[in-house]
Amino acid sequence: MDKILEAVVMSSYPNNVKQGLVRRVIEAAKQPMDSEQCWSMLELSTKLYLTGDTKYKREIGKEVLEVYGHYHPEEFEEFFNVRFLLSLLQEGYGPLGKRSHYVLDYIQLGLQFILESPSANSIFSLLRIEVLRKVCERPSPKQCAKISKLLTQHPQCIPTGKHQVLFCQQLIRCIGQFQCVSEGEEDIMEFLEQVNKVSGLLQRIWRTQTSAILPSLKELFTIISSTEEQEAPSNALASVVQFVPLELMDGVIRNLTNDDSITDVQMMTAIGRMIDWVSWPLGKNIDKWIIALLKGLAAVKKFSILIEVTLSKIEKVFSKLLYPIVREGALSVLQYMLLSFQHSHEAFHLLLPHIPRLVASLKKEDSNSATSSLEQLAELIHCMFFRFSGFPDLYEPVLEAVKALPIPNEDRIKHLLGQNAWTSQKNELACFYPRLVSKSETGKIGLINLGNTCYMNSIIQSLFMASDFRHSVLNLTEGNSQPLMTKLQWLFAFLEHSQRPAISPESFLSASWPPWFTPGAQQDCSEYLKYLLDRLHEEEKTGKRIYQKLKESSLMSQAVEHHYLNKTLIEKMFGGKMMTKIRCLKCLNVSSREEAFTDLSLAFPPPDRHVRGSTSVLPVEEIGPQFIEPLENPSQLTGSPWIQRKAPMAGDPAASLMPVETLGFQEPGEAANPLSGDAVGVDAAKDPLSALGEQACAPKDSRSVPDLINYFLSPERLTAENKYHCEKCASLQDAEKVAELTEGPHYLILTLLRFSFDPRTMKRKKILDNVSIPVVLKLPVLVAPEETEEVCRHGKDRAAPGSGFMSVMYDLCSVVVHSGISSESGHYYCYSRECTDTVPQGQPRDGAPKPASDKQLDFEIQWYLFNDTRVSFSSFESVSNVTSFFPKDTAYVLFYRQRPGRQSCLLHEALAEAGRLHGEPSLHKDLMEAISKDNILYLQEQEKEARNRAAYISALPKSPLWWRDFDRDKDDDSSSGGCSPAAGGGGSGSFHGLVF
């Protein structure tokens, strides 16, 4: 029968005729047959399957083998023996030079018929050894895929024990040598399928034998870190990584980056090749492993590796965004590479020529993937604009390309920059090696205490967090003839853009030091703040006088004249005006004098003076004078909540008073403020602060900031030795003095006068009373009658018709806290947040400043705690309760920011317009270069420190090699903060180009 079959197959008959004859032979084979005939048929079918020169012949061979395996199992088992298989695997089949490529397929076919036979175990043992030998010979991708298919279908043939680990390692070696020799799409797809089969086998083995994972990864790293290979290993290795469980990532990366046996060149080679894997289309989680290794290198301060790799690979990663199949992973890696490379603009600037073309391509693609990537790319670009301002000529084409895409807000930008910076990565050795300090997770930068200079640090951080002031300072041009302001600009710029966890303000301290301060001694932060603001104001005024003289000599243009004759920056930001009136109680003559101020010093009322706690509407006697000119229409006072301080004497005008108000401090059960439903738009029942009311409310007998302001504004009797010399009476007379605010500052600074001189001890003592601080404050400001009518018509600010007062809203920005019992000792720190008029994203900008919602202002804006070098996240709850928990820690200096309104509309509009025109402040070239150089210097310092860490951990037990004892290696993610003296702690190429 074998002769008949061979004759039919070799004949020249058409295939359909042959098929009919073959079918008859196969049907006859199902009948009982002697052993010799079976053996002959099995030899013929084996020959046809292994050496047939056409697919038809191989198919006939396969059919015959399957029939004999099924109907003649004993003969098949006898034929399919260990010796025969060994010969096939070691010597091959067919003539020399033309050995069959189907041996593995043949074995896989035959195994299904001997699984239950007595010889099965011997065959499996043979195959376990032979497949290991095969992979050690580095077979082609096609042959590797056949081995994988065989072992996947028959896992009994997978090597076991130590041989299994060796098999995995050698299989990875094979993958590292895979190359696709053709550029045709079909061939590439076949290549990808082959790779997937091989890596899938590794996954199967790792699932059942996890102990093989780490040795496999060791081999993988050895391959990609090798500097001896002339040809780079295949990107197909990326297919291996996708199957490594993510829960192993932290430990693998930690041990890898702390292995001193790995040289920098090896690590640089490895991470560079891993980044090339972003072009591998079948990989999952590859981006996560790349980013994890980059973060791990940052944690151990291997900055030179990161810099070199980023600059050499970032353009290649960027080019992969053109391909949807690898776009998601490439974008993740690109985001981290850019957001972490913050010491210099070099990496971002490499991409500038390519961005407009990529944006245009993604817009043209018009897919969900392209749209999402465009939005993420735009966010990334705006982060870089923020971080590396000062290159308008380079950025203009890019800005034009992304102008229609959403712009992230400043908080989002700072969050992204803060969490991704190299210096933000924690290091598990920090607890043993304190100088390896990470930048705060807040993204903010601390200030080094130079020896009892916390008073200055807290003030500087409060001024820095006053965003309008900070932006104005950073926008100052070179050659502004203001040396102190220039130093402040440099300090602010470093606080904004430095990679250090904390910077030294030594240069600014020496320039702003009040001459009467004692070096090394604790000082009054309020005194320092007054001196600093006065110096900055006078310095700018001096510059204006110089330009006034230049104008008189006709050497200055009108534009420059207009610029320099405006108010000083200090006046714009912190300047307010106050009217002091004194009325003679005999002749009732009133004299008045208007004065400018930059802060209000609030004294505490005497202990015997009754205060109604944190009520919304305070007693009139704590509000202001009662001798304002009478209203033309007294009926306007009907229903007014204002109460007269006392019954007016004969001839006294009627009182017209307005209280200081606060939101969020109303006592439970107390009547609601009758003013709260007016034009300001704060509904007491719906106020987002109402939920905070009870919590923030102080005890019944405690003070509040409105209490102190009302006491400051209340009338003062001038009698006895303090009588007033009345010019009209020409003699000393009893009089009444009162202060009225006539212009509210943009930033209101309040100093609580906690320090008083004790004549008994001849020392300044501290008032430790707890003062409740409102997050929103309404301040009464006196306005002219005509202004009052305008306010009432437009409803912009709360004002009682004809009253002469309007209520100006302020949001709490910063609180400087003094810890201690004396001004000559203790410690200062501050709580701060940034209050802005930012229009919520997606809202149209019509040119008018729009205040953020109450909810945004009061709850969504993040609070920070600045304590010298340490910066951490905080909350208004912490601000409110600090004295309750720590009685010696009391609020001392408060910063409030005025909400947009009638009084401040021009300034707010100017600030908003400046923000729209210029975006984030563009620093001048010298300053940007200084920051970049210092950032590079810091990275070098940190890397040098990290390289010397062995001296700090030499006493520790020797850690195991990174690929051993993995399960016993626990992650220690602790990190210590900084310590300081007195501190409080391309193209659209072929598909082939994509893969390679």
XYZ file of N, CA, C and O in Angstrom, residues 690-834:
580
model
N -20.459 77.846 55.608
C -21.363 77.641 56.726
C -21.071 76.333 57.442
O -21.213 76.219 58.649
N -20.643 75.350 56.671
C -20.314 74.074 57.293
C -19.102 74.192 58.192
O -18.905 73.393 59.099
N -18.261 75.181 57.940
C -17.054 75.383 58.730
C -17.315 76.278 59.919
O -16.473 76.441 60.782
N -18.503 76.887 59.968
C -18.790 77.896 60.970
C -18.555 77.447 62.383
O -17.808 78.068 63.131
N -19.193 76.349 62.795
C -19.049 75.899 64.162
C -17.622 75.461 64.447
O -17.086 75.740 65.492
N -17.032 74.793 63.484
C -15.687 74.280 63.702
C -14.694 75.407 63.902
O -13.805 75.321 64.736
N -14.830 76.484 63.102
C -13.871 77.571 63.188
C -14.217 78.557 64.286
O -13.457 79.435 64.596
N -15.387 78.416 64.851
C -15.847 79.370 65.851
C -15.009 79.257 67.116
O -14.722 78.184 67.611
N -14.658 80.406 67.660
C -13.842 80.442 68.857
C -14.730 80.385 70.090
O -15.929 80.575 70.017
N -14.169 80.144 71.262
C -14.953 80.167 72.488
C -15.606 81.520 72.697
O -15.168 82.532 72.153
N -16.616 81.529 73.561
C -17.419 82.740 73.746
C -16.573 83.950 74.110
O -16.812 85.050 73.675
N -15.581 83.781 74.980
C -14.826 84.921 75.476
C -13.552 85.178 74.696
O -12.751 86.013 75.094
N -13.344 84.474 73.608
C -12.121 84.692 72.853
C -12.299 85.834 71.869
O -13.408 86.315 71.629
N -11.187 86.254 71.308
C -11.208 87.364 70.349
C -11.276 86.815 68.928
O -10.948 85.665 68.665
N -11.657 87.695 68.017
C -11.604 87.376 66.596
C -10.948 88.546 65.893
O -10.846 89.650 66.447
N -10.500 88.320 64.685
C -9.888 89.413 63.912
C -10.857 90.574 63.731
O -10.474 91.745 63.900
N -12.157 90.341 63.422
C -13.089 91.473 63.351
C -13.195 92.241 64.663
O -13.346 93.466 64.656
N -13.101 91.546 65.808
C -13.099 92.254 67.094
C -11.962 93.267 67.147
O -12.144 94.423 67.556
N -10.779 92.809 66.760
C -9.602 93.689 66.844
C -9.692 94.846 65.862
O -9.280 95.975 66.174
N -10.239 94.588 64.681
C -10.379 95.683 63.697
C -11.419 96.677 64.177
O -11.228 97.899 64.094
N -12.521 96.196 64.713
C -13.540 97.109 65.232
C -13.015 97.937 66.396
O -13.332 99.114 66.536
N -12.197 97.316 67.231
C -11.568 98.066 68.321
C -10.633 99.128 67.766
O -10.583 100.259 68.269
N -9.902 98.780 66.714
C -8.994 99.736 66.062
C -9.767 100.918 65.483
O -9.309 102.070 65.528
N -10.972 100.632 64.940
C -11.765 101.688 64.296
C -12.711 102.403 65.257
O -13.378 103.362 64.863
N -12.791 101.944 66.473
C -13.736 102.566 67.410
C -13.198 103.891 67.925
O -11.983 104.125 67.941
N -14.087 104.796 68.378
C -13.657 106.124 68.858
C -12.783 106.012 70.100
O -12.946 105.117 70.918
N -11.858 106.958 70.212
C -10.975 107.032 71.383
C -11.147 108.393 72.040
O -11.084 109.426 71.376
N -11.410 108.392 73.340
C -11.566 109.643 74.083
C -10.198 110.200 74.448
O -9.345 109.485 74.986
N -10.011 111.495 74.149
C -8.778 112.185 74.508
C -9.089 113.094 75.686
O -9.680 114.166 75.537
N -8.728 112.657 76.878
C -9.041 113.426 78.086
C -7.824 113.480 78.989
O -6.786 112.866 78.711
N -7.977 114.231 80.101
C -6.930 114.361 81.123
C -5.596 114.771 80.498
O -5.537 115.778 79.793
N -4.565 113.967 80.720
C -3.247 114.328 80.197
C -3.165 114.184 78.688
O -2.190 114.614 78.080
N -4.171 113.592 78.099
C -4.155 113.331 76.662
C -5.110 114.239 75.904
O -5.568 113.913 74.829
N -5.409 115.418 76.496
C -6.355 116.329 75.857
C -5.828 116.833 74.521
O -4.624 116.896 74.292
N -6.780 117.243 73.701
C -6.478 117.695 72.334
C -6.476 119.215 72.291
O -7.342 119.876 72.879
N -5.476 119.802 71.601
C -5.427 121.256 71.446
C -6.289 121.648 70.265
O -5.939 121.410 69.105
N -7.444 122.216 70.555
C -8.389 122.646 69.521
C -8.004 124.017 69.007
O -7.900 124.981 69.788
N -7.781 124.117 67.715
C -7.398 125.407 67.131
C -8.527 126.410 67.220
O -8.304 127.614 67.411
N -9.755 125.942 67.104
C -10.910 126.851 67.157
C -11.112 127.387 68.574
O -11.361 128.587 68.775
N -10.976 126.521 69.567
C -11.096 126.950 70.963
C -9.796 127.570 71.464
O -9.781 128.235 72.512
N -8.701 127.309 70.775
C -7.375 127.811 71.153
C -6.977 127.336 72.541
O -6.354 128.086 73.316
N -7.363 126.114 72.896
C -7.020 125.593 74.215
C -7.136 124.067 74.173
O -7.619 123.483 73.216
N -6.635 123.424 75.263
C -6.754 121.975 75.380
C -8.186 121.602 75.727
O -8.777 122.185 76.648
N -8.721 120.660 75.023
C -10.111 120.261 75.234
C -10.236 118.741 75.170
O -9.418 118.049 74.552
N -11.291 118.247 75.857
C -11.641 116.841 75.652
C -12.060 116.647 74.198
O -12.718 117.522 73.619
N -11.678 115.552 73.653
C -11.981 115.323 72.230
C -12.186 113.827 71.987
O -11.953 112.996 72.872
N -12.631 113.517 70.787
C -12.842 112.138 70.373
C -12.138 111.917 69.031
O -12.330 112.704 68.108
N -11.300 110.859 68.977
C -10.533 110.571 67.761
C -11.013 109.257 67.174
O -11.284 108.298 67.903
N -11.122 109.238 65.879
C -11.542 108.019 65.213
C -10.778 107.846 63.902
O -10.380 108.831 63.277
N -10.548 106.590 63.545
C -9.871 106.279 62.275
C -10.864 105.641 61.321
O -11.687 104.814 61.720
N -10.830 106.057 60.070
C -11.708 105.497 59.028
C -10.865 105.084 57.835
O -9.970 105.823 57.416
N -11.144 103.936 57.298
C -10.440 103.482 56.099
C -11.082 104.124 54.879
O -12.297 104.021 54.681
N -10.300 104.795 54.082
C -10.825 105.459 52.890
C -10.406 104.760 51.605
O -10.954 105.043 50.544
N -9.417 103.883 51.692
C -9.001 103.105 50.525
C -8.431 101.779 51.002
O -7.457 101.751 51.741
N -9.076 100.684 50.591
C -8.598 99.364 51.001
C -7.451 98.912 50.141
O -7.489 99.032 48.922
N -6.375 98.386 50.733
C -5.234 97.920 49.933
C -5.581 96.652 49.155
O -6.525 95.938 49.494
N -4.812 96.386 48.115
C -5.001 95.150 47.357
C -4.684 93.951 48.244
O -5.451 92.981 48.287
N -3.564 94.010 48.934
C -3.250 93.016 49.962
C -3.291 93.715 51.312
O -2.532 94.657 51.556
N -4.176 93.289 52.159
C -4.323 93.853 53.498
C -3.444 93.068 54.471
O -3.595 91.859 54.629
N -2.525 93.761 55.111
C -1.649 93.134 56.098
C -2.103 93.569 57.480
O -2.204 94.765 57.770
N -2.389 92.616 58.319
C -2.819 92.880 59.689
C -1.782 92.309 60.651
O -1.426 91.132 60.572
N -1.297 93.149 61.553
C -0.367 92.697 62.594
C -1.087 92.708 63.928
O -1.620 93.745 64.339
N -1.145 91.585 64.572
C -1.768 91.503 65.891
C -0.714 91.855 66.941
O 0.288 91.149 67.091
N -0.944 92.944 67.645
C 0.059 93.449 68.584
C 0.082 92.589 69.841
O -0.504 92.922 70.870
N 0.782 91.484 69.734
C 0.838 90.527 70.841
C 1.943 90.839 71.844
O 1.965 90.264 72.936
N 2.878 91.692 71.463
C 4.008 91.943 72.346
C 3.855 93.314 73.004
O 3.697 94.338 72.339
N 3.899 93.340 74.332
C 3.804 94.599 75.086
C 4.928 94.633 76.113
O 5.431 93.597 76.556
N 5.290 95.831 76.492
C 6.403 95.994 77.430
C 5.900 95.884 78.859
O 4.938 96.541 79.260
N 6.536 95.033 79.629
C 6.183 94.848 81.032
C 7.182 95.616 81.890
O 8.353 95.247 81.991
N 6.752 96.734 82.516
C 7.698 97.546 83.308
C 8.254 96.795 84.510
O 9.319 97.131 85.024
N 7.532 95.787 84.992
C 8.028 95.048 86.169
C 9.250 94.205 85.811
O 10.222 94.173 86.546
N 9.166 93.505 84.671
C 10.287 92.641 84.281
C 11.228 93.316 83.296
O 12.292 92.776 82.980
N 10.825 94.533 82.830
C 11.605 95.271 81.826
C 11.814 94.448 80.553
O 12.825 94.551 79.879
N 10.818 93.615 80.244
C 10.866 92.815 79.029
C 9.545 92.910 78.290
O 8.529 93.287 78.870
N 9.606 92.573 76.999
C 8.368 92.519 76.220
C 7.701 91.180 76.474
O 8.317 90.135 76.305
N 6.469 91.201 76.891
C 5.733 89.957 77.113
C 4.770 89.720 75.958
O 4.457 90.633 75.190
N 4.291 88.493 75.867
C 3.437 88.123 74.747
C 2.030 87.817 75.231
O 1.829 87.138 76.235
N 1.044 88.350 74.488
C -0.359 88.048 74.749
C -0.689 86.753 74.016
O -0.619 86.675 72.785
N -1.033 85.715 74.775
C -1.234 84.390 74.189
C -2.688 84.105 73.852
O -3.035 82.962 73.549
N -3.554 85.135 73.887
C -4.973 84.930 73.596
C -5.155 84.318 72.210
O -4.499 84.720 71.243
N -6.059 83.351 72.138
C -6.405 82.773 70.853
C -7.286 83.750 70.087
O -8.221 84.311 70.645
N -6.977 83.982 68.854
C -7.759 84.890 68.003
C -8.265 84.091 66.815
O -7.475 83.544 66.045
N -9.590 83.999 66.694
C -10.150 83.265 65.568
C -9.988 84.077 64.293
O -10.202 85.299 64.275
N -9.608 83.387 63.227
C -9.260 84.053 61.968
C -10.281 83.696 60.905
O -10.418 82.519 60.557
N -11.016 84.649 60.372
C -11.973 84.347 59.305
C -11.257 84.136 57.978
O -10.271 84.801 57.679
N -11.749 83.205 57.196
C -11.151 82.980 55.881
C -11.604 84.048 54.901
O -10.918 84.353 53.925
N -12.781 84.650 55.165
C -13.269 85.773 54.362
C -13.616 86.918 55.301
O -14.291 86.715 56.309
N -13.153 88.087 54.981
C -13.330 89.261 55.826
C -13.975 90.373 55.030
O -13.645 90.581 53.864
N -14.939 91.078 55.659
C -15.543 92.239 55.013
C -15.141 93.475 55.797
O -15.416 93.590 56.989
N -14.490 94.377 55.108
C -13.922 95.554 55.758
C -14.693 96.803 55.365
O -14.920 97.039 54.179
N -15.121 97.641 56.319
C -15.828 98.881 55.966
C -14.867 99.946 55.456
O -13.885 100.268 56.125
N -15.160 100.479 54.299
C -14.331 101.534 53.708
C -15.221 102.729 53.399
O -16.288 102.581 52.789
N -14.791 103.899 53.853
C -15.558 105.129 53.649
C -15.458 105.568 52.200
O -14.370 105.593 51.620
N -16.605 105.919 51.609
C -16.625 106.388 50.224
C -17.387 107.693 50.151
O -18.193 108.019 51.028
N -17.126 108.474 49.099
C -17.821 109.743 48.896
C -19.284 109.467 48.582
O -19.620 108.411 48.047
N -20.191 110.420 48.872
C -21.630 110.204 48.625
C -21.928 109.798 47.196
O -22.721 108.903 46.957
N -21.279 110.495 46.217
C -21.565 110.159 44.828
C -21.118 108.744 44.495
O -21.730 108.037 43.708
N -20.015 108.304 45.128
C -19.550 106.940 44.911
C -20.514 105.937 45.528
O -20.762 104.869 44.983
N -21.094 106.319 46.651
C -22.057 105.435 47.307
C -23.253 105.173 46.420
O -23.727 104.052 46.278
N -23.768 106.263 45.791
C -24.919 106.097 44.906
C -24.578 105.178 43.735
O -25.362 104.322 43.332
N -23.361 105.338 43.193
C -22.946 104.499 42.058
C -22.856 103.037 42.467
O -23.290 102.139 41.761
N -22.327 102.809 43.662
C -22.215 101.445 44.154
C -23.585 100.825 44.326
O -23.838 99.683 43.961
N -24.530 101.604 44.883
C -25.871 101.069 45.099
C -26.569 100.758 43.780
O -27.310 99.785 43.678
N -26.317 101.602 42.752
C -26.946 101.358 41.448
C -26.421 100.079 40.820
O -27.165 99.273 40.293
N -25.088 99.878 40.869
C -24.497 98.732 40.185
C -24.466 97.480 41.053
O -24.293 96.389 40.536
N -24.652 97.661 42.350
C -24.664 96.490 43.228
C -23.350 95.748 43.278
O -23.316 94.561 43.552
N -22.246 96.445 43.021
C -20.967 95.747 42.975
C -20.466 95.396 44.372
O -19.884 94.360 44.586
N -20.656 96.288 45.303
C -20.221 96.039 46.659
C -21.373 96.372 47.591
O -22.247 97.150 47.260
N -21.301 95.811 48.746
C -22.366 96.046 49.701
C -22.212 97.432 50.307
O -21.174 97.788 50.837
N -23.224 98.211 50.258
C -23.208 99.527 50.870
C -24.618 99.918 51.225
O -25.553 99.643 50.492
N -24.772 100.575 52.349
C -26.084 101.082 52.713
C -26.268 102.419 52.050
O -25.386 103.272 52.108
N -27.411 102.633 51.401
C -27.614 103.887 50.679
C -27.396 105.088 51.584
O -27.972 105.182 52.666
N -26.532 105.967 51.145
C -26.268 107.189 51.869
C -25.415 107.025 53.097
O -25.164 107.980 53.803
N -24.983 105.822 53.370
C -24.257 105.597 54.617
C -22.845 106.135 54.579
O -22.285 106.464 55.620
N -22.246 106.202 53.390
C -20.856 106.630 53.301
C -19.891 105.470 53.421
O -18.701 105.655 53.238
N -20.365 104.267 53.773
C -19.485 103.106 53.895
C -19.861 102.039 52.878
O -21.032 101.899 52.517
N -18.861 101.290 52.448
C -19.085 100.107 51.626
C -18.276 98.963 52.220
O -17.305 99.180 52.948
N -18.714 97.757 51.932
C -18.024 96.594 52.466
C -17.122 95.989 51.389
O -17.588 95.662 50.308
N -15.841 95.891 51.688
C -14.859 95.339 50.758
C -14.492 93.929 51.224
O -14.170 93.710 52.389
N -14.572 92.987 50.296
C -14.332 91.578 50.629
C -12.850 91.217 50.512
O -12.190 91.582 49.534
N -12.359 90.498 51.499
C -10.969 90.044 51.501
C -10.906 88.544 51.780
O -11.669 88.026 52.600
N -9.988 87.851 51.078
C -9.755 86.419 51.291
C -8.411 86.217 51.978
O -7.408 86.830 51.594
N -8.411 85.354 52.963
C -7.189 85.067 53.700
C -6.163 84.367 52.805
O -6.465 83.375 52.154
N -4.939 84.894 52.790
C -3.858 84.342 51.964
C -2.772 83.678 52.800
O -2.324 82.589 52.481
N -2.319 84.391 53.831
C -1.199 83.883 54.624
C -1.393 84.207 56.091
O -1.999 85.230 56.439
N -0.866 83.347 56.927
C -0.853 83.566 58.369
C 0.553 83.248 58.875
O 1.008 82.108 58.775
N 1.233 84.281 59.387
C 2.542 84.069 60.000
C 2.324 83.770 61.476
O 1.670 84.535 62.176
N 2.841 82.651 61.918
C 2.640 82.203 63.299
C 3.940 82.374 64.080
O 5.027 82.043 63.596
N 3.796 82.906 65.304
C 4.952 82.971 66.210
C 4.793 81.903 67.276
O 3.750 81.795 67.918
N 5.825 81.102 67.446
C 5.820 80.058 68.453
C 6.785 80.455 69.564
O 7.985 80.604 69.326
N 6.249 80.693 70.762
C 7.092 81.108 71.878
C 6.362 82.085 72.769
O 5.180 82.388 72.568
N 7.063 82.610 73.766
C 6.433 83.524 74.721
C 7.097 84.897 74.735
O 6.740 85.751 75.537
N 8.049 85.125 73.851
C 8.733 86.411 73.818
C 9.146 86.744 72.395
O 9.458 85.854 71.608
N 9.157 88.033 72.081
C 9.561 88.457 70.735
C 11.051 88.264 70.510
O 11.511 88.206 69.373
N 11.814 88.168 71.607
C 13.264 87.989 71.479
C 13.653 86.521 71.321
O 14.830 86.194 71.195
N 12.666 85.649 71.345
C 12.970 84.227 71.205
C 11.828 83.553 70.459
O 10.913 84.204 69.984
N 11.882 82.247 70.380
C 10.820 81.512 69.699
C 11.145 81.242 68.243
O 12.300 81.322 67.813
N 10.106 80.963 67.497
C 10.263 80.542 66.101
C 9.080 81.023 65.277
O 7.966 81.111 65.788
N 9.326 81.360 64.005
C 8.270 81.783 63.087
C 8.094 80.745 61.980
O 9.070 80.170 61.486
N 6.858 80.517 61.596
C 6.535 79.755 60.402
C 5.244 80.310 59.842
O 4.595 81.156 60.492
N 4.862 79.903 58.652
C 3.667 80.501 58.055
C 2.851 79.480 57.274
O 3.379 78.506 56.734
N 1.541 79.725 57.278
C 0.599 79.021 56.412
C 0.260 79.945 55.254
O 0.000 81.139 55.476
N 0.235 79.422 54.040
C -0.049 80.273 52.885
C -0.816 79.515 51.815
O -0.750 78.286 51.734
N -1.524 80.266 51.020
C -2.170 79.746 49.820
C -2.193 80.868 48.796
O -2.003 82.036 49.142
N -2.425 80.527 47.541
C -2.483 81.519 46.478
C -3.928 81.825 46.132
O -4.667 80.931 45.731
